[in-house]
RNA sequence: GGGCGCGUAGAUCAGCGGAAGAUCGCCUGAUUUGCAAUCAGGAGGUCUCGGGUUCAAAUCCCGACGCGUCCA
């Protein structure tokens, strides 16, 4: 950034001077005479015990002071946005106040909710999680206080000079800092393809705010001006509060009540972890994150597990539940919504605590086993083993060392070694909830083709229409207007006919709705002519029914299970539909029945389902962020589907206009598709009847075949299974008896039994059993003292040998097999007590047995070793 | 989204190419006993599923499914 980017009227009027910091070399602006900027390391912390502000403030009053200061200066105060930004799908968490307005406002697609505005936005930053407590200043969540102005062609609000002026006045006249102590250090900010100059505001060593002026778009190496210039500021509420109190660490200033209410055993580094992590988790949970083993759910679990590990350091003094109660008590004063789901909170904590102790117990035994296993290999566990144990079992090295008999030194770079294992993973974007992975294999129409006018939103009941054919490429056709619904929002494509030609698939592509015909050369009126469209009405009706049923089910699940439930994906087909929700365990039959009852009662009540278009900001204000159940939705206007007093979602699908049209909703089954996520399979309307009828037919058939009335089917089956098991057992016993009989016959046969000197007897025979039978027979023979079994079998294709010996030292089965294989031309192997082979059938098989017997006789003749 | 580990008796797991095992629990019978009793006997298995390699696969390879864990 060039120097002139930082010049402004306010600096000039107030005689700010620009100079390079003597220590870091960075240019900064100030009215003071200091040669260095006011940030560490150039200026050390010097506010502890000596605040530059005129009075100490807590979080609540500092936040209020800030917001009302900007309100008095023409800014509209906004409520906080959720920490989970479901209006976008590129990030997991809100990490700065400007995330609230990306991408729709900052790209100019929609007007800002107010302009200028001020907000205190809770933000999540997990990168410093290891530092919480230890550095005295790190937190995983903080509030970013901000004032934003959006300057476009039509409206100029304010820009650099006023921004700096507002900041300077706040810190000096409002809070009481001396102007000459403040430095405005030049920085360049870049993010999301946008960039611009920024200044960081330093005071007594601490960076307390950053003022960013987003004004350029990166275009290769060149910078192009943005159509909308954005004032993007960030003031750390916790840092302001800390500075006003001048406490040794940020934690005393931010969590005074919580620290006081914790048992005395928990003092600062640990107490900060408890307070910070618990507060963070509360926000995550309230805003719809359920602990899990992937993605954002994993971070929620990580917080809880770090808390649990900390609590274990002082066993019996504090429970996870009580800690959370304490934190709720203090934080809910400013954020009452955090106390809105006590039942769900208690339940999720209980489940997570249980899973954690299971994981630890499992891990501990695995560590002990590992040590034993390594002992056999003649070595003892080393650091790499501990890394493996942590990575795949979750056992932290301190716990692992406790389980080992020999001490292993845990190096300080232990977690760096863990990180090494994961360095090759490429950083990937987040798919987001309900993101439609529509692979565009469609041809690209020229931009001159006008956008398609769509009617299915306003009127989902019309199936016949006439549209002008605007463009065609092979099977793909664009009309000036259409009633065909394109795949999207989890609802699959409409089908039907266009001028008599079957329409197989309809997709949205940019501004167009594109219809794919069944054949690339299907006859069709030429471009410019009208074409008669006909949407398959039965298919459409079923898809609509399933879609409205999905919303009903989602609403009912939130009411029965709790507000933590979010839609995590959905699919609405003709045959059936499914809905994925966030929840920490599978649904109980009781919960499921309650959900079905509720859904169907709302169906019977025939509530209106209203679909309207609302400006994004209006919709968010009116219905809250719960409308983003289906994930991020594009556009400045949202289509809102509102089932009266039951469920409101932003949704582009086709819907019934009254709940009674859904007819009947039946959940067919549920499954846990991953940790923290449950999938429901269900059917509605006509299809529900069909499925119920199919099920009934199946049941009737089963009842007939079992010759038992329907209600007796399960018990009849039980009896049948018992009998089956019994007869299996009998058959097994009979087979065993058969084998025993055969063995007895062979053992005493003058033909097949061959004495091998004193005390040994070889049974040489071909008995055409399968391999298992042969083996059983051999076992029977070798259970007799001195028994040596040399058995063969054959089927139509090949022959098999199975040799076994009750005296593997004197007559090793493997050594008997070797000459047999040679004489026979088969393949095989084994050990001294048993050996097997396979090869040709017929006479060679007999030769193999003879060769084996000859070898056995040789061994019998040789003196025992 | 990715890495790693794991799926064997009701439970916890061993075995890691050559004839399915241990401990606890369960059943039967003795013993009649200070509390997780002892002794003897017994039942209980599609070694997750599907392919492949091999004379031979719980074991090796590939794939699916499930579970766990770590990282982003």
XYZ file of C-alpha atoms in Angstrom, chain A residues 129-611:
483
model
C -6.782 -22.640 21.802
C -3.484 -23.936 23.230
C -2.634 -20.465 24.482
C -5.765 -19.875 26.518
C -4.750 -19.324 30.105
C -1.027 -19.569 29.516
C -0.341 -16.258 27.768
C -2.695 -14.167 29.849
C -4.367 -12.629 26.829
C -5.698 -15.345 24.507
C -9.320 -16.418 24.224
C -11.139 -18.767 21.834
C -14.074 -16.424 21.656
C -14.336 -12.691 21.865
C -16.724 -9.964 20.891
C -15.699 -7.805 18.006
C -17.273 -4.400 18.445
C -17.535 -2.633 15.144
C -18.892 0.275 13.198
C -19.426 -0.340 9.503
C -20.196 2.020 6.660
C -20.919 0.980 3.088
C -20.067 3.595 0.483
C -21.493 3.069 -2.970
C -22.135 5.112 -6.054
C -25.536 6.172 -4.752
C -24.583 6.821 -1.163
C -21.443 8.111 0.520
C -21.619 7.583 4.278
C -18.124 8.207 5.571
C -14.639 7.077 4.751
C -11.146 7.184 6.208
C -11.106 10.558 7.981
C -14.404 10.118 9.804
C -13.583 6.523 10.722
C -10.317 7.519 12.347
C -11.981 10.488 13.990
C -14.725 8.329 15.540
C -12.157 5.886 16.842
C -9.859 8.557 18.195
C -12.645 10.410 19.937
C -13.941 7.182 21.496
C -10.595 6.231 22.936
C -9.662 9.731 24.099
C -12.646 11.884 25.072
C -15.012 9.017 25.812
C -12.634 6.614 27.570
C -10.000 9.064 28.727
C -6.802 7.927 27.051
C -4.210 10.592 26.293
C -4.092 11.306 22.536
C -0.303 11.270 22.314
C -0.129 7.676 23.586
C -2.111 6.293 20.662
C -0.408 5.094 17.515
C -2.081 4.247 14.210
C 0.175 1.763 12.505
C -0.037 1.229 8.752
C -0.937 -2.249 7.581
C -2.292 -3.797 4.445
C -5.353 -5.922 4.749
C -6.370 -8.616 2.291
C -9.078 -11.238 2.354
C -11.501 -12.958 0.049
C -10.024 -11.313 -3.040
C -10.552 -7.837 -1.589
C -7.930 -5.613 -0.100
C -7.212 -2.177 1.151
C -5.234 -0.147 3.651
C -5.792 -0.577 7.336
C -4.449 0.868 10.539
C -4.017 -0.939 13.812
C -4.702 1.124 16.875
C -2.090 0.674 19.599
C -2.169 1.905 23.176
C 0.362 1.080 25.907
C 1.577 -1.952 23.999
C -1.831 -3.466 23.259
C -3.479 -3.514 19.851
C -7.024 -2.550 20.738
C -8.623 -2.069 17.332
C -8.104 -2.368 13.603
C -9.653 -0.014 11.050
C -9.868 -1.556 7.595
C -10.801 0.207 4.393
C -11.856 -2.371 1.839
C -11.600 -0.654 -1.497
C -9.848 -2.825 -4.089
C -10.440 -6.075 -5.898
C -7.384 -8.059 -6.875
C -7.319 -8.658 -10.594
C -4.116 -10.513 -11.312
C -1.372 -8.073 -10.356
C -3.548 -5.033 -10.828
C -5.886 -3.507 -8.286
C -9.353 -2.460 -9.372
C -11.558 -0.246 -7.228
C -14.486 -1.998 -5.571
C -17.943 -0.735 -6.500
C -18.731 -0.673 -2.791
C -16.096 0.712 -0.420
C -16.529 -0.755 3.050
C -15.441 0.624 6.400
C -14.660 -2.550 8.318
C -13.570 -1.927 11.893
C -12.907 -4.271 14.755
C -12.545 -3.292 18.404
C -11.799 -6.050 20.875
C -14.386 -5.765 23.633
C -12.335 -7.967 25.955
C -9.171 -5.963 25.317
C -10.934 -2.645 25.973
C -12.353 -4.067 29.175
C -8.950 -5.428 30.197
C -7.285 -2.095 29.512
C -9.890 -0.198 31.504
C -9.314 -2.422 34.541
C -5.565 -2.846 34.178
C -5.659 -6.345 35.654
C -2.591 -8.624 35.324
C -4.313 -10.855 32.728
C -7.328 -10.433 30.488
C -9.161 -13.169 32.372
C -9.618 -11.248 35.626
C -11.261 -8.480 33.666
C -13.422 -10.654 31.433
C -14.516 -13.435 33.793
C -14.513 -11.837 37.266
C -17.796 -13.423 38.389
C -17.018 -16.860 37.008
C -13.517 -16.947 38.499
C -14.968 -15.981 41.870
C -17.635 -18.691 41.751
C -15.285 -21.550 40.804
C -13.988 -23.799 43.598
C -10.756 -22.439 45.076
C -8.780 -25.348 43.613
C -9.058 -23.786 40.182
C -6.776 -20.814 39.862
C -5.675 -18.886 36.874
C -4.285 -20.775 34.017
C -6.824 -23.581 34.578
C -9.729 -21.344 35.549
C -9.316 -19.365 32.334
C -9.563 -22.545 30.276
C -12.764 -23.495 32.094
C -14.395 -20.090 31.730
C -13.370 -19.459 28.137
C -14.154 -22.913 26.786
C -17.473 -23.212 28.620
C -18.627 -19.831 27.375
C -17.582 -20.690 23.836
C -19.372 -24.032 23.960
C -22.555 -22.346 25.150
C -22.574 -20.100 22.113
C -21.850 -22.978 19.748
C -24.569 -25.126 21.243
C -27.123 -22.341 21.332
C -26.410 -21.495 17.716
C -26.939 -25.065 16.620
C -23.696 -27.023 16.874
C -23.876 -30.533 18.288
C -20.578 -32.172 19.360
C -19.336 -34.648 16.801
C -16.151 -36.144 15.421
C -15.978 -34.040 12.278
C -15.903 -30.413 11.256
C -17.345 -27.795 13.530
C -18.876 -30.420 15.817
C -15.386 -31.678 16.544
C -14.322 -28.265 17.791
C -17.304 -28.236 20.150
C -16.196 -31.644 21.424
C -12.607 -30.461 21.696
C -13.726 -27.641 24.006
C -15.639 -30.040 26.242
C -12.788 -32.538 26.381
C -10.266 -29.868 27.256
C -12.618 -28.775 30.050
C -12.976 -32.350 31.281
C -9.210 -32.872 31.300
C -8.813 -29.679 33.295
C -11.536 -30.690 35.756
C -9.763 -34.016 36.308
C -6.791 -32.220 37.758
C -8.850 -31.597 40.874
C -11.169 -34.587 41.057
C -14.441 -34.235 42.887
C -14.363 -30.465 43.166
C -16.443 -29.449 40.138
C -18.577 -31.183 37.542
C -18.943 -30.217 33.910
C -22.628 -29.576 34.482
C -22.049 -27.275 37.463
C -19.345 -25.384 35.603
C -21.741 -24.788 32.735
C -24.461 -23.649 35.141
C -22.078 -21.127 36.656
C -21.085 -19.788 33.265
C -24.693 -19.605 32.081
C -25.589 -17.624 35.189
C -22.980 -14.992 34.403
C -23.122 -14.852 30.612
C -26.897 -15.118 30.165
C -27.299 -11.672 31.701
C -26.137 -10.269 28.370
C -27.203 -13.204 26.189
C -30.428 -14.669 27.582
C -30.739 -17.062 24.648
C -27.867 -19.106 26.114
C -30.233 -20.280 28.864
C -33.013 -21.246 26.484
C -32.369 -24.999 26.168
C -31.456 -26.254 29.657
C -32.813 -29.754 29.064
C -30.868 -30.209 25.849
C -27.746 -28.752 27.396
C -27.837 -31.094 30.379
C -28.425 -34.043 28.093
C -25.631 -33.251 25.653
C -23.159 -32.710 28.495
C -24.101 -36.034 30.044
C -23.661 -37.861 26.736
C -20.345 -36.179 25.973
C -18.960 -36.838 29.447
C -19.850 -40.499 29.127
C -18.245 -40.805 25.699
C -15.113 -39.138 26.930
C -14.660 -41.461 29.884
C -15.271 -44.438 27.613
C -12.649 -43.199 25.181
C -10.140 -42.679 27.968
C -10.767 -46.079 29.540
C -10.452 -47.747 26.139
C -7.320 -45.757 25.419
C -5.664 -46.678 28.700
C -6.034 -50.415 28.179
C -4.789 -50.046 24.623
C -1.676 -48.295 25.876
C -0.962 -51.117 28.309
C -1.457 -53.677 25.546
C 0.798 -51.740 23.254
C 3.575 -51.878 25.815
C 3.189 -55.640 26.209
C 3.195 -56.139 22.481
C 6.322 -54.063 22.066
C 7.972 -55.986 24.879
C 7.644 -59.148 22.810
C 9.381 -57.378 19.969
C 12.117 -56.501 22.419
C 11.583 -52.773 22.602
C 9.734 -50.289 24.738
C 7.382 -47.487 23.709
C 8.976 -44.367 22.301
C 7.685 -40.928 21.435
C 6.459 -42.007 18.008
C 4.295 -44.628 19.673
C 2.814 -41.970 21.922
C 2.090 -39.811 18.892
C 0.267 -42.747 17.304
C -1.637 -43.408 20.522
C -2.774 -39.800 20.715
C -3.671 -39.573 17.058
C -5.723 -42.715 16.736
C -6.937 -43.271 20.288
C -7.110 -39.736 21.635
C -4.954 -40.555 24.661
C -2.924 -37.519 25.606
C 0.742 -38.227 26.330
C 0.444 -37.380 30.032
C -2.276 -40.007 30.434
C -0.368 -42.525 28.315
C 2.780 -42.138 30.406
C 0.760 -42.923 33.541
C -0.077 -46.324 32.061
C 3.478 -47.248 31.142
C 5.824 -49.086 33.468
C 8.838 -47.392 31.939
C 8.939 -43.643 31.822
C 9.003 -41.962 28.463
C 10.147 -38.385 28.179
C 7.488 -36.333 26.372
C 9.252 -33.717 24.284
C 7.953 -30.162 24.211
C 7.329 -30.397 20.474
C 4.993 -33.361 20.941
C 2.004 -31.677 19.349
C 4.185 -30.439 16.516
C 4.938 -34.073 15.739
C 1.207 -34.754 15.692
C 0.738 -31.827 13.345
C 3.388 -33.271 11.042
C 1.173 -36.276 10.453
C -1.473 -33.977 9.084
C 0.546 -31.509 7.072
C -0.054 -33.190 3.759
C -3.810 -32.689 3.978
C -4.790 -29.892 1.619
C -6.854 -27.122 3.131
C -10.266 -27.471 1.582
C -13.352 -25.349 1.564
C -16.274 -26.351 3.650
C -19.121 -27.907 1.701
C -21.717 -26.377 3.949
C -25.094 -27.643 4.945
C -27.248 -28.843 2.114
C -24.804 -27.665 -0.496
C -25.982 -29.017 -3.806
C -23.164 -30.659 -5.672
C -24.640 -30.067 -9.096
C -21.994 -31.092 -11.579
C -22.415 -28.778 -14.488
C -22.128 -30.968 -17.550
C -24.510 -28.685 -19.384
C -23.463 -26.678 -22.434
C -22.907 -22.950 -21.985
C -25.579 -20.822 -23.695
C -24.519 -17.451 -25.128
C -25.094 -14.581 -22.680
C -27.537 -13.015 -25.148
C -30.184 -15.586 -24.204
C -32.580 -13.804 -21.802
C -33.020 -15.220 -18.284
C -35.825 -17.750 -17.842
C -38.994 -16.510 -16.167
C -40.031 -19.175 -13.658
C -43.593 -19.781 -12.488
C -43.319 -22.832 -10.254
C -42.748 -20.731 -7.130
C -45.893 -18.695 -7.474
C -48.052 -21.406 -8.912
C -47.041 -25.006 -8.217
C -50.363 -26.373 -9.483
C -50.222 -25.474 -13.164
C -48.824 -28.285 -15.288
C -49.633 -27.181 -18.830
C -48.154 -24.083 -20.402
C -46.747 -22.649 -23.602
C -43.217 -21.331 -23.759
C -41.188 -19.852 -26.546
C -38.105 -21.849 -27.472
C -35.171 -19.469 -27.120
C -32.178 -21.709 -27.540
C -31.257 -25.295 -28.145
C -28.071 -27.351 -28.097
C -28.525 -31.087 -28.615
C -30.948 -32.260 -25.948
C -30.757 -28.996 -23.966
C -33.506 -26.435 -24.409
C -34.154 -23.015 -22.891
C -37.641 -21.489 -22.905
C -38.583 -17.880 -22.233
C -40.654 -19.129 -19.279
C -41.258 -22.443 -17.557
C -43.274 -24.329 -14.984
C -40.699 -27.140 -14.785
C -38.908 -27.286 -11.405
C -35.144 -27.775 -11.761
C -33.224 -29.993 -9.299
C -32.310 -27.951 -6.260
C -32.730 -27.586 -2.507
C -32.769 -31.373 -2.166
C -35.837 -31.659 -4.398
C -35.224 -33.664 -7.546
C -36.120 -32.610 -11.060
C -39.558 -32.436 -12.615
C -40.180 -34.508 -15.699
C -42.783 -34.293 -18.446
C -43.015 -33.368 -22.078
C -42.100 -30.443 -24.273
C -43.890 -30.329 -27.625
C -44.423 -34.044 -27.278
C -40.765 -34.846 -26.593
C -40.006 -36.384 -23.173
C -38.173 -34.054 -20.759
C -35.774 -36.170 -18.675
C -34.120 -33.619 -16.470
C -34.354 -29.934 -15.665
C -31.463 -27.989 -14.134
C -30.781 -24.445 -13.163
C -27.718 -22.966 -14.827
C -26.957 -19.350 -14.079
C -29.992 -17.272 -15.048
C -31.514 -20.085 -17.076
C -33.642 -23.143 -16.482
C -32.429 -25.780 -18.898
C -34.598 -28.701 -20.034
C -32.896 -31.881 -21.195
C -34.826 -33.949 -23.720
C -34.524 -37.726 -23.836
C -32.793 -37.589 -27.249
C -30.370 -35.015 -28.632
C -32.204 -35.100 -31.958
C -35.763 -35.206 -30.589
C -38.004 -33.328 -33.006
C -39.018 -29.934 -31.647
C -40.364 -26.690 -33.137
C -37.531 -24.474 -34.260
C -36.006 -21.736 -32.163
C -38.391 -18.785 -31.882
C -41.499 -20.951 -32.135
C -43.793 -21.734 -29.182
C -43.716 -25.153 -27.562
C -46.331 -26.836 -25.399
C -44.951 -27.834 -21.994
C -46.501 -30.468 -19.792
C -45.157 -31.224 -16.313
C -45.832 -34.790 -15.114
C -48.530 -33.955 -12.544
C -48.327 -37.099 -10.388
C -44.571 -36.804 -10.005
C -44.811 -33.110 -9.181
C -47.546 -33.696 -6.616
C -45.463 -36.358 -4.884
C -42.341 -34.180 -4.807
C -44.322 -31.232 -3.396
C -45.842 -33.451 -0.778
C -42.479 -34.804 0.293
C -41.021 -31.315 0.389
C -43.718 -29.843 2.604
C -43.545 -32.978 4.751
C -39.806 -32.372 5.198
C -40.492 -28.924 6.637
C -43.201 -30.323 8.892
C -40.875 -33.038 10.140
C -38.047 -30.590 10.724
C -40.349 -28.306 12.702
C -41.664 -31.195 14.771
C -38.149 -32.496 15.507
C -37.115 -29.083 16.796
C -40.132 -29.019 19.063
C -39.746 -32.568 20.360
C -35.948 -32.795 20.643
C -35.001 -29.162 21.179
C -33.870 -26.050 19.349
C -30.366 -27.466 18.828
C -31.788 -29.523 15.967
C -30.794 -28.214 12.551
C -31.376 -29.646 9.155
C -28.048 -30.993 7.948
C -29.217 -32.205 4.567
C -32.333 -33.428 2.831
C -33.482 -35.322 -0.220
C -36.958 -35.351 -1.662
C -37.600 -38.025 -4.266
C -40.691 -39.686 -5.656
C -40.258 -43.028 -3.902
C -39.297 -41.522 -0.586
C -37.561 -38.702 1.180
C -34.976 -38.310 3.862
C -33.975 -35.637 6.321
C -30.666 -35.388 8.180
C -30.637 -33.496 11.454
C -28.056 -32.611 14.074
C -28.622 -34.557 17.289
C -26.223 -36.326 19.616
C -27.841 -39.752 19.675
C -30.265 -41.937 17.806
C -33.966 -41.257 18.306
C -35.788 -43.420 20.805
C -38.999 -45.110 19.633
C -40.833 -42.844 22.060
C -39.377 -39.675 20.531
C -40.098 -40.930 17.064
C -43.720 -41.635 17.857
C -44.102 -38.181 19.416
C -42.677 -36.593 16.260
C -45.023 -38.564 14.007
C -48.021 -37.668 16.151
C -47.152 -33.977 16.086
C -46.521 -33.870 12.342
C -49.755 -35.627 11.500
C -51.806 -33.491 13.860
C -50.499 -30.386 12.065
C -51.382 -32.060 8.769
C -54.953 -32.606 9.966
C -55.226 -29.029 11.230
C -54.918 -27.928 7.605
C -52.668 -24.978 8.373
C -51.856 -22.627 5.523
C -48.402 -22.850 3.972
C -47.463 -19.405 2.707
C -44.695 -18.804 0.218
